[in-house]
């Protein structure tokens, strides 16, 4: 039985299989409308989430399955002090597969060790969020047509942003990927990612703190939010925050086919001015999140389409 | 330099990074040992500038996992007042309940019964990461 805890749990060929299946679902969703009939997805959300939980539930419902679960620790036995290990052993008897979000890093890995059903990590603190990575990759593959030969700009909070870390880990396995890392000094990628992932794999990258000057080079721009609380002082935040806001003026420097992705929720880092720009694909990206989760559920449940 | 009497028989843990001697002292539970133990802090070192050293007058300690604490140390086995053997520390691929994850965001911080398991992720630098949160173990 397979779980999905880290984006690196999937080999490149397994990843490609999931993305291919997601693309088949996009082309003919009706064909998959009942493949999970009588199957149940448990959504174990120990902290609130809107899009991840709903996209998992939408994915299972689209496959003809059903869903059960809880959406906060307060409404689960965790409030009574039950361990993750005990919870998953019980839930294993109620559902066929589960998606777990937990504020503590590594909780889904603990669950996977005691579970008799596949466990999907739906986000564990600031650590991993593999289905967001799958969503990002499907968006790139669908709208860019490839996952290799890309110059990828990552902008915003690159220090704490788990989606950025997971995406870098996933993309370095494809050919001819280079990164442009755009962030304030204080929010650069962690040293281990620079040394153990980028440099260890001979990946070309540069670190800059001005978005405009690198816009013309990019095939993709992945935006993340720069959170005020990450700065040491308000003065720095005020000085830097506008450098990392994408607006119509900055988009003028971009290639005509550059795509803008964002894991959402957006606050102010992407101006609503560019929502109608065809290169702004973050809402499509959210939609792809449902398809890729459908494909993932099918793969983990080993459901075949006749 | 401070002179500490030579050891006739026992173990000298040399080239400990400055500040590490007390951590290793605690890990080896040397406070409960009956034998002589010398801790030398901030000793001059050509190789490291400064270093810590521990001299222990017994072989009756488990030094198998010392590399997890500090991969650069040297373990000298002393017999009859001379170095009989110099050992580099062993770096096991995985250790359980030898070191503890200190990341407050890690699941081990709230679930006390979980074993603290670390994997070696960089043999050259001797970096161990918690299998749950992947945070590197900070030695000192």
CSV table of C-alpha atoms in Angstrom, one decimal:
chain,number,residue,atom,x,y,z
A,1,UNK,CA,0.0,0.0,0.0
A,2,UNK,CA,1.3,3.4,-0.9
A,3,UNK,CA,0.9,6.7,1.0
A,4,UNK,CA,1.7,10.2,-0.2
A,5,UNK,CA,3.5,12.0,2.6
A,6,UNK,CA,6.3,13.9,0.8
A,7,UNK,CA,6.4,15.0,-2.9
A,8,UNK,CA,9.5,12.9,-3.2
A,9,UNK,CA,7.5,9.7,-2.3
A,10,UNK,CA,6.6,9.5,-5.9
A,11,UNK,CA,9.2,8.6,-8.5
A,12,UNK,CA,9.2,10.7,-11.7
A,13,UNK,CA,7.4,7.9,-13.6
A,14,UNK,CA,4.7,7.6,-10.8
A,15,UNK,CA,4.3,11.4,-10.9
A,16,UNK,CA,4.0,11.3,-14.7
A,17,UNK,CA,1.4,8.6,-14.4
A,18,UNK,CA,-0.7,10.7,-12.0
A,19,UNK,CA,-0.4,13.8,-14.2
A,20,UNK,CA,-1.3,11.8,-17.3
A,21,UNK,CA,-4.3,10.3,-15.6
A,22,UNK,CA,-5.4,13.8,-14.4
A,23,UNK,CA,-5.1,15.0,-18.0
A,24,UNK,CA,-7.3,12.1,-19.1
A,25,UNK,CA,-9.9,13.1,-16.4
A,26,UNK,CA,-9.9,16.7,-17.7
A,27,UNK,CA,-10.6,15.5,-21.2
A,28,UNK,CA,-13.5,13.2,-20.2
A,29,UNK,CA,-14.6,13.6,-16.6
A,30,UNK,CA,-17.8,11.6,-17.1
A,31,UNK,CA,-15.8,8.4,-17.8
A,32,UNK,CA,-14.5,8.6,-14.2
A,33,UNK,CA,-17.8,9.6,-12.5
A,34,UNK,CA,-18.4,6.3,-10.8
A,35,UNK,CA,-15.0,4.7,-10.5
A,36,UNK,CA,-15.0,5.1,-6.7
A,37,UNK,CA,-18.5,4.1,-6.1
A,38,UNK,CA,-18.8,2.7,-2.5
A,39,UNK,CA,-15.4,4.0,-1.6
A,40,UNK,CA,-15.0,6.5,1.3
A,41,UNK,CA,-12.5,9.3,1.8
A,42,UNK,CA,-11.9,10.5,5.4
A,43,UNK,CA,-10.8,14.1,5.6
A,44,UNK,CA,-8.9,14.5,8.9
A,45,UNK,CA,-8.3,18.2,9.2
A,46,UNK,CA,-6.8,19.1,12.5
A,47,UNK,CA,-6.7,22.8,11.4
A,48,UNK,CA,-9.0,24.8,9.2
A,49,UNK,CA,-8.6,24.8,5.5
A,50,UNK,CA,-10.9,25.9,2.8
A,51,UNK,CA,-9.6,24.9,-0.6
A,52,UNK,CA,-7.6,21.9,0.2
A,53,UNK,CA,-10.4,20.1,2.2
A,54,UNK,CA,-13.1,21.1,-0.3
A,55,UNK,CA,-11.0,20.1,-3.3
A,56,UNK,CA,-10.3,16.7,-1.8
A,57,UNK,CA,-14.0,16.3,-1.1
A,58,UNK,CA,-14.9,17.5,-4.6
A,59,UNK,CA,-12.4,15.1,-6.0
A,60,UNK,CA,-13.9,12.1,-4.2
A,61,UNK,CA,-17.5,13.1,-5.0
A,62,UNK,CA,-16.5,13.6,-8.7
A,63,UNK,CA,-15.3,10.0,-8.7
A,64,UNK,CA,-18.7,8.8,-7.3
A,65,UNK,CA,-17.3,8.1,-3.8
A,66,UNK,CA,-18.4,9.6,-0.5
A,67,UNK,CA,-16.7,11.6,2.2
A,68,UNK,CA,-16.6,11.8,6.0
A,69,UNK,CA,-14.4,13.6,8.4
A,70,UNK,CA,-13.8,16.6,10.6
A,71,UNK,CA,-12.5,20.1,9.9
A,72,UNK,CA,-10.9,21.1,13.1
A,73,UNK,CA,-9.1,19.5,16.0
A,74,UNK,CA,-11.8,20.8,18.4
A,75,UNK,CA,-14.4,18.6,16.7
A,76,UNK,CA,-12.2,15.5,16.9
A,77,UNK,CA,-10.9,13.2,19.6
A,78,UNK,CA,-7.6,15.1,19.4
A,79,UNK,CA,-9.3,17.6,21.8
A,80,UNK,CA,-9.6,14.7,24.3
A,81,UNK,CA,-5.9,14.0,23.8
A,82,UNK,CA,-6.1,11.0,21.4
A,83,UNK,CA,-2.9,10.4,19.6
A,84,UNK,CA,-2.6,10.5,15.8
A,85,UNK,CA,-1.7,6.8,15.8
A,86,UNK,CA,-4.9,5.8,17.7
A,87,UNK,CA,-7.1,8.0,15.5
A,88,UNK,CA,-5.8,6.6,12.3
A,89,UNK,CA,-6.2,3.0,13.5
A,90,UNK,CA,-9.8,3.7,14.2
A,91,UNK,CA,-10.4,5.6,11.0
A,92,UNK,CA,-8.8,2.8,9.0
A,93,UNK,CA,-11.9,0.8,9.8
A,94,UNK,CA,-14.3,3.5,8.6
A,95,UNK,CA,-12.9,4.7,5.3
A,96,UNK,CA,-10.9,3.4,2.3
A,97,UNK,CA,-8.4,6.3,2.1
A,98,UNK,CA,-7.7,9.5,4.1
A,99,UNK,CA,-6.4,13.0,3.7
A,100,UNK,CA,-4.8,14.5,6.7
A,101,UNK,CA,-3.9,18.1,7.5
A,102,UNK,CA,-2.2,18.7,10.8
A,103,UNK,CA,-0.5,21.7,12.4
A,104,UNK,CA,2.4,19.6,13.5
A,105,UNK,CA,5.1,18.6,11.1
A,106,UNK,CA,5.4,14.8,10.5
A,107,UNK,CA,1.9,13.9,11.8
A,108,UNK,CA,0.8,12.3,8.5
A,109,UNK,CA,4.0,10.3,8.5
A,110,UNK,CA,3.1,9.0,12.0
A,111,UNK,CA,-0.4,8.2,10.7
A,112,UNK,CA,1.0,6.3,7.7
A,113,UNK,CA,3.0,4.0,10.0
A,114,UNK,CA,-0.2,2.9,11.9
A,115,UNK,CA,-2.7,3.0,9.0
A,116,UNK,CA,-4.2,0.2,7.1
A,117,UNK,CA,-5.5,2.6,4.4
A,118,UNK,CA,-3.6,5.0,2.2
A,119,UNK,CA,-2.8,8.3,3.9
A,120,UNK,CA,-2.4,11.5,1.9
A,121,UNK,CA,-0.6,14.4,3.5
A,122,UNK,CA,-2.9,17.4,3.0
A,123,UNK,CA,-0.4,19.8,4.7
A,124,UNK,CA,1.7,19.3,7.8
A,125,UNK,CA,2.6,22.7,9.4
A,126,UNK,CA,5.2,24.5,7.4
A,127,UNK,CA,6.7,21.2,6.2
A,128,UNK,CA,5.1,19.4,3.2
A,129,UNK,CA,2.1,19.9,1.0
A,130,UNK,CA,2.5,17.3,-1.8
A,131,UNK,CA,-0.9,17.7,-3.4
A,132,UNK,CA,-0.2,21.4,-3.9
A,133,UNK,CA,2.9,20.4,-5.7
A,134,UNK,CA,1.0,18.0,-7.8
A,135,UNK,CA,-1.5,20.8,-8.6
A,136,UNK,CA,1.4,23.1,-9.5
A,137,UNK,CA,3.0,20.5,-11.8
A,138,UNK,CA,-0.3,19.7,-13.5
A,139,UNK,CA,-0.9,23.4,-14.1
A,140,UNK,CA,2.5,23.7,-15.7
A,141,UNK,CA,2.1,20.6,-17.8
A,142,UNK,CA,-1.4,21.5,-19.0
A,143,UNK,CA,-0.8,25.2,-19.7
A,144,UNK,CA,2.9,25.2,-20.6
A,145,UNK,CA,3.0,21.8,-22.2
A,146,UNK,CA,6.1,20.6,-20.5
A,147,UNK,CA,7.9,20.2,-17.2
A,148,UNK,CA,11.5,20.5,-18.6
A,149,UNK,CA,13.4,23.4,-20.2
A,150,UNK,CA,11.8,26.0,-18.0
A,151,UNK,CA,13.1,29.1,-16.2
A,152,UNK,CA,11.0,29.3,-13.1
A,153,UNK,CA,10.7,32.4,-11.0
A,154,UNK,CA,9.8,31.9,-7.3
A,155,UNK,CA,8.8,35.1,-5.6
A,156,UNK,CA,8.0,36.2,-2.1
A,157,UNK,CA,8.5,34.3,1.1
A,158,UNK,CA,11.0,31.6,0.0
A,159,UNK,CA,12.2,30.9,3.6
A,160,UNK,CA,9.0,29.6,5.2
A,161,UNK,CA,6.9,28.9,2.1
A,162,UNK,CA,6.4,25.1,2.1
A,163,UNK,CA,4.8,25.2,-1.4
A,164,UNK,CA,8.0,26.7,-2.8
A,165,UNK,CA,10.3,24.1,-1.1
A,166,UNK,CA,8.2,21.2,-2.3
A,167,UNK,CA,8.1,22.6,-5.9
A,168,UNK,CA,11.8,23.1,-6.0
A,169,UNK,CA,12.3,19.5,-4.8
A,170,UNK,CA,9.9,18.2,-7.5
A,171,UNK,CA,11.2,20.3,-10.4
A,172,UNK,CA,14.9,19.5,-9.9
A,173,UNK,CA,14.2,16.0,-11.1
A,174,UNK,CA,13.3,17.3,-14.6
A,175,UNK,CA,15.8,18.3,-17.3
A,176,UNK,CA,17.1,21.8,-17.8
A,177,UNK,CA,15.2,23.6,-15.1
A,178,UNK,CA,16.7,26.9,-13.8
A,179,UNK,CA,15.4,29.0,-10.9
A,180,UNK,CA,15.3,32.7,-10.3
A,181,UNK,CA,14.7,33.2,-6.6
A,182,UNK,CA,13.1,36.6,-5.9
A,183,UNK,CA,12.8,37.6,-2.3
A,184,UNK,CA,14.1,40.0,0.4
A,185,UNK,CA,17.4,39.0,2.0
A,186,UNK,CA,15.5,37.9,5.1
A,187,UNK,CA,13.3,35.5,3.3
A,188,UNK,CA,15.8,33.7,1.0
A,189,UNK,CA,15.5,29.9,0.6
A,190,UNK,CA,16.9,27.8,3.6
A,191,UNK,CA,20.6,26.9,3.3
A,192,UNK,CA,19.8,23.2,3.2
A,193,UNK,CA,17.7,23.6,0.1
A,194,UNK,CA,20.4,25.6,-1.6
A,195,UNK,CA,23.2,23.2,-0.7
A,196,UNK,CA,21.5,19.8,-0.5
A,197,UNK,CA,19.0,20.2,-3.4
A,198,UNK,CA,20.1,23.0,-5.9
A,199,UNK,CA,23.9,22.7,-5.6
A,200,UNK,CA,23.9,19.0,-5.1
A,201,UNK,CA,22.0,18.5,-8.4
A,202,UNK,CA,23.9,21.2,-10.3
A,203,UNK,CA,20.8,23.2,-10.8
A,204,UNK,CA,21.3,26.7,-12.2
A,205,UNK,CA,19.8,29.4,-9.9
A,206,UNK,CA,20.2,33.0,-9.0
A,207,UNK,CA,18.9,35.0,-6.1
A,208,UNK,CA,17.7,38.6,-6.6
A,209,UNK,CA,15.6,41.1,-4.8
A,210,UNK,CA,14.0,43.0,-7.6
A,211,UNK,CA,11.2,41.4,-9.6
A,212,UNK,CA,11.1,43.7,-12.6
A,213,UNK,CA,14.6,43.1,-13.7
A,214,UNK,CA,14.2,39.3,-14.1
A,215,UNK,CA,10.6,39.3,-15.5
A,216,UNK,CA,11.7,39.0,-19.2
A,217,UNK,CA,13.7,35.8,-18.4
A,218,UNK,CA,10.9,33.8,-16.9
A,219,UNK,CA,8.7,31.1,-18.4
A,220,UNK,CA,6.7,30.8,-15.1
A,221,UNK,CA,6.4,33.1,-12.1
A,222,UNK,CA,5.2,31.4,-8.9
A,223,UNK,CA,4.1,34.0,-6.5
A,224,UNK,CA,3.8,33.6,-2.7
A,225,UNK,CA,2.7,36.0,0.0
A,226,UNK,CA,5.2,38.1,1.9
A,227,UNK,CA,3.8,38.0,5.4
A,228,UNK,CA,4.3,41.1,7.6
A,229,UNK,CA,5.0,38.9,10.7
A,230,UNK,CA,8.0,37.4,9.0
A,231,UNK,CA,9.9,40.7,9.1
A,232,UNK,CA,12.1,41.7,12.0
A,233,UNK,CA,10.8,45.3,11.9
A,234,UNK,CA,8.0,47.2,10.3
A,235,UNK,CA,10.4,49.5,8.6
A,236,UNK,CA,11.8,46.7,6.5
A,237,UNK,CA,8.4,45.4,5.7
A,238,UNK,CA,7.2,48.7,4.4
A,239,UNK,CA,10.4,49.2,2.5
A,240,UNK,CA,10.3,45.8,0.8
A,241,UNK,CA,6.6,44.8,0.5
A,242,UNK,CA,5.9,46.6,-2.8
A,243,UNK,CA,8.9,45.0,-4.5
A,244,UNK,CA,7.1,41.7,-4.3
A,245,UNK,CA,3.7,42.8,-5.5
A,246,UNK,CA,2.8,41.8,-9.0
A,247,UNK,CA,0.9,44.4,-10.9
A,248,UNK,CA,0.0,45.3,-14.5
A,249,UNK,CA,3.2,47.4,-14.8
A,250,UNK,CA,5.5,44.6,-13.9
A,251,UNK,CA,3.6,42.2,-16.2
A,252,UNK,CA,4.6,44.5,-19.1
A,253,UNK,CA,8.1,43.2,-18.7
A,254,UNK,CA,7.1,39.5,-19.0
A,255,UNK,CA,7.1,37.2,-22.0
A,256,UNK,CA,3.7,37.0,-23.8
A,257,UNK,CA,3.4,33.4,-22.8
A,258,UNK,CA,4.8,33.6,-19.2
A,259,UNK,CA,2.4,32.1,-16.7
A,260,UNK,CA,1.6,33.4,-13.2
A,261,UNK,CA,0.9,30.7,-10.6
A,262,UNK,CA,-0.1,31.2,-6.9
A,263,UNK,CA,-1.1,28.5,-4.4
A,264,UNK,CA,-3.7,30.9,-3.0
A,265,UNK,CA,-5.1,32.4,-0.8
A,266,UNK,CA,-3.9,35.7,-2.3
A,267,UNK,CA,-3.9,38.7,-0.1
A,268,UNK,CA,-2.2,41.7,-1.8
A,269,UNK,CA,0.8,40.2,-3.5
A,270,UNK,CA,-1.0,39.9,-6.9
A,271,UNK,CA,-2.9,43.0,-7.9
A,272,UNK,CA,-6.5,42.2,-8.9
A,273,UNK,CA,-5.7,44.3,-12.0
A,274,UNK,CA,-4.1,41.3,-13.7
A,275,UNK,CA,-6.8,38.8,-12.9
A,276,UNK,CA,-8.1,39.2,-16.4
A,277,UNK,CA,-4.6,38.8,-18.0
A,278,UNK,CA,-4.6,35.4,-19.8
A,279,UNK,CA,-1.2,34.7,-18.3
A,280,UNK,CA,-2.7,34.8,-14.7
A,281,UNK,CA,-3.7,31.2,-14.3
A,282,UNK,CA,-4.0,30.9,-10.5
A,283,UNK,CA,-7.8,30.3,-10.5
A,284,UNK,CA,-7.3,27.6,-13.2
A,285,UNK,CA,-4.6,26.2,-11.0
A,286,UNK,CA,-7.1,25.8,-8.2
A,287,UNK,CA,-9.4,23.9,-10.5
A,288,UNK,CA,-6.6,21.6,-11.6
A,289,UNK,CA,-6.1,20.8,-7.9
A,290,UNK,CA,-9.4,18.8,-8.0
A,291,UNK,CA,-8.4,16.8,-11.1
A,292,UNK,CA,-5.0,15.9,-9.8
A,293,UNK,CA,-6.5,14.8,-6.4
A,294,UNK,CA,-9.0,12.7,-8.4
A,295,UNK,CA,-6.1,11.0,-10.2
A,296,UNK,CA,-4.1,10.6,-6.9
A,297,UNK,CA,-7.1,9.0,-5.1
A,298,UNK,CA,-7.6,6.6,-8.0
A,299,UNK,CA,-3.9,5.7,-8.0
A,300,UNK,CA,-3.7,5.1,-4.3
A,301,UNK,CA,-6.9,3.1,-4.3
A,302,UNK,CA,-5.6,1.2,-7.4
A,303,UNK,CA,-8.9,1.9,-9.2
A,304,UNK,CA,-8.9,1.0,-12.8
A,305,UNK,CA,-11.2,2.4,-15.5
A,306,UNK,CA,-12.7,-0.3,-17.7
B,1,UNK,CA,48.3,25.1,28.1
B,2,UNK,CA,46.7,23.4,31.1
B,3,UNK,CA,48.2,20.1,31.9
B,4,UNK,CA,46.0,17.1,32.8
B,5,UNK,CA,47.6,13.9,33.9
B,6,UNK,CA,48.0,11.3,31.2
B,7,UNK,CA,45.7,8.4,31.0
B,8,UNK,CA,47.1,4.8,31.5
B,9,UNK,CA,44.0,3.0,30.4
B,10,UNK,CA,40.8,4.4,28.9
B,11,UNK,CA,39.3,6.5,26.2
B,12,UNK,CA,40.1,10.0,25.0
B,13,UNK,CA,37.5,11.7,23.0
B,14,UNK,CA,39.4,14.4,21.1
B,15,UNK,CA,38.6,17.1,18.6
B,16,UNK,CA,35.2,17.8,20.1
B,17,UNK,CA,33.8,21.1,18.7
B,18,UNK,CA,34.0,23.9,21.4
B,19,UNK,CA,31.0,23.7,23.7
B,20,UNK,CA,30.3,20.0,22.9
B,21,UNK,CA,32.1,18.3,25.8
B,22,UNK,CA,29.3,18.8,28.3
B,23,UNK,CA,26.7,17.5,25.8
B,24,UNK,CA,28.7,14.3,25.3
B,25,UNK,CA,29.3,14.1,29.0
B,26,UNK,CA,25.6,14.1,29.5
B,27,UNK,CA,24.9,11.7,26.7
B,28,UNK,CA,27.4,9.2,28.0
B,29,UNK,CA,26.0,9.6,31.4
B,30,UNK,CA,29.5,10.1,32.8
B,31,UNK,CA,28.2,11.8,36.0
B,32,UNK,CA,27.1,8.4,37.2
B,33,UNK,CA,30.4,6.7,36.4
B,34,UNK,CA,32.8,5.8,39.2
B,35,UNK,CA,36.0,6.3,37.2
B,36,UNK,CA,38.1,9.5,36.7
B,37,UNK,CA,36.8,11.8,34.0
B,38,UNK,CA,38.5,15.0,32.8
B,39,UNK,CA,36.8,17.6,30.7
B,40,UNK,CA,39.0,20.0,29.0
B,41,UNK,CA,37.3,23.0,27.4
B,42,UNK,CA,38.8,25.4,24.9
B,43,UNK,CA,42.0,23.5,24.5
B,44,UNK,CA,44.3,25.0,21.8
B,45,UNK,CA,44.2,23.0,18.5
B,46,UNK,CA,46.3,23.4,15.4
B,47,UNK,CA,43.5,21.9,13.3
B,48,UNK,CA,40.5,23.6,14.9
B,49,UNK,CA,41.8,26.7,16.7
B,50,UNK,CA,40.0,25.6,19.9
B,51,UNK,CA,38.5,22.2,20.9
B,52,UNK,CA,37.1,20.3,23.8
B,53,UNK,CA,38.5,17.0,25.0
B,54,UNK,CA,37.1,14.3,27.4
B,55,UNK,CA,39.4,11.7,29.0
B,56,UNK,CA,37.7,8.8,30.6
B,57,UNK,CA,39.5,6.1,32.7
B,58,UNK,CA,37.4,3.1,31.6
B,59,UNK,CA,36.4,1.2,28.5
B,60,UNK,CA,33.0,0.5,30.1
B,61,UNK,CA,31.0,3.1,28.0
B,62,UNK,CA,29.1,2.8,24.8
B,63,UNK,CA,30.8,5.0,22.2
B,64,UNK,CA,29.0,3.5,19.2
B,65,UNK,CA,26.8,6.5,18.4
B,66,UNK,CA,29.1,9.4,19.4
B,67,UNK,CA,29.4,10.4,15.7
B,68,UNK,CA,25.8,11.5,15.8
B,69,UNK,CA,26.8,14.2,18.3
B,70,UNK,CA,29.9,15.3,16.5
B,71,UNK,CA,31.2,13.6,13.3
B,72,UNK,CA,34.6,15.3,13.5
B,73,UNK,CA,35.7,13.8,16.8
B,74,UNK,CA,38.5,11.3,17.2
B,75,UNK,CA,38.3,8.4,19.7
B,76,UNK,CA,41.6,7.3,21.1
B,77,UNK,CA,41.8,4.0,22.9
B,78,UNK,CA,44.6,4.2,25.5
B,79,UNK,CA,46.3,1.1,26.9
B,80,UNK,CA,49.5,1.1,29.0
B,81,UNK,CA,49.7,4.9,28.6
B,82,UNK,CA,49.9,4.8,24.8
B,83,UNK,CA,47.4,5.2,22.0
B,84,UNK,CA,46.6,1.7,21.0
B,85,UNK,CA,44.0,2.7,18.4
B,86,UNK,CA,42.6,5.8,16.8
B,87,UNK,CA,39.0,5.6,15.7
B,88,UNK,CA,36.9,7.9,13.6
B,89,UNK,CA,33.3,7.9,14.8
B,90,UNK,CA,30.8,5.6,13.2
B,91,UNK,CA,27.9,7.3,11.5
B,92,UNK,CA,24.9,5.0,11.6
B,93,UNK,CA,22.3,5.4,8.8
B,94,UNK,CA,19.5,5.8,11.4
B,95,UNK,CA,19.4,6.3,15.1
B,96,UNK,CA,16.4,5.8,17.5
B,97,UNK,CA,16.1,7.7,20.8
B,98,UNK,CA,19.8,8.7,20.8
B,99,UNK,CA,19.1,12.4,20.1
B,100,UNK,CA,15.8,14.3,20.4
B,101,UNK,CA,14.1,16.6,18.0
B,102,UNK,CA,13.9,20.1,19.4
B,103,UNK,CA,11.6,21.5,16.7
B,104,UNK,CA,8.5,22.8,18.5
B,105,UNK,CA,6.5,22.4,15.4
B,106,UNK,CA,7.4,18.7,15.1
B,107,UNK,CA,4.7,16.0,16.0
B,108,UNK,CA,7.2,14.6,18.5
B,109,UNK,CA,6.8,17.8,20.6
B,110,UNK,CA,3.2,16.9,21.5
B,111,UNK,CA,3.1,13.1,21.2
B,112,UNK,CA,5.5,12.0,24.0
B,113,UNK,CA,5.3,8.3,23.2
B,114,UNK,CA,6.8,8.7,19.7
B,115,UNK,CA,10.3,7.5,19.2
B,116,UNK,CA,12.8,10.1,18.1
B,117,UNK,CA,14.2,8.7,14.9
B,118,UNK,CA,16.9,10.5,12.9
B,119,UNK,CA,18.3,9.6,9.5
B,120,UNK,CA,21.8,10.5,8.2
B,121,UNK,CA,21.2,12.8,5.2
B,122,UNK,CA,24.8,14.1,4.6
B,123,UNK,CA,27.6,11.7,5.5
B,124,UNK,CA,30.3,14.2,4.7
B,125,UNK,CA,28.9,16.8,7.1
B,126,UNK,CA,27.4,14.3,9.5
B,127,UNK,CA,23.9,15.8,9.3
B,128,UNK,CA,21.1,13.9,10.9
B,129,UNK,CA,17.5,14.9,10.2
B,130,UNK,CA,14.3,14.0,12.1
B,131,UNK,CA,12.3,11.6,10.0
B,132,UNK,CA,9.1,13.5,10.9
B,133,UNK,CA,9.8,17.1,10.4
B,134,UNK,CA,13.2,16.8,8.6
B,135,UNK,CA,14.8,19.4,10.8
B,136,UNK,CA,18.6,18.9,11.1
B,137,UNK,CA,19.8,18.0,14.6
B,138,UNK,CA,21.7,21.0,16.0
B,139,UNK,CA,24.6,19.6,17.8
B,140,UNK,CA,25.5,22.4,20.1
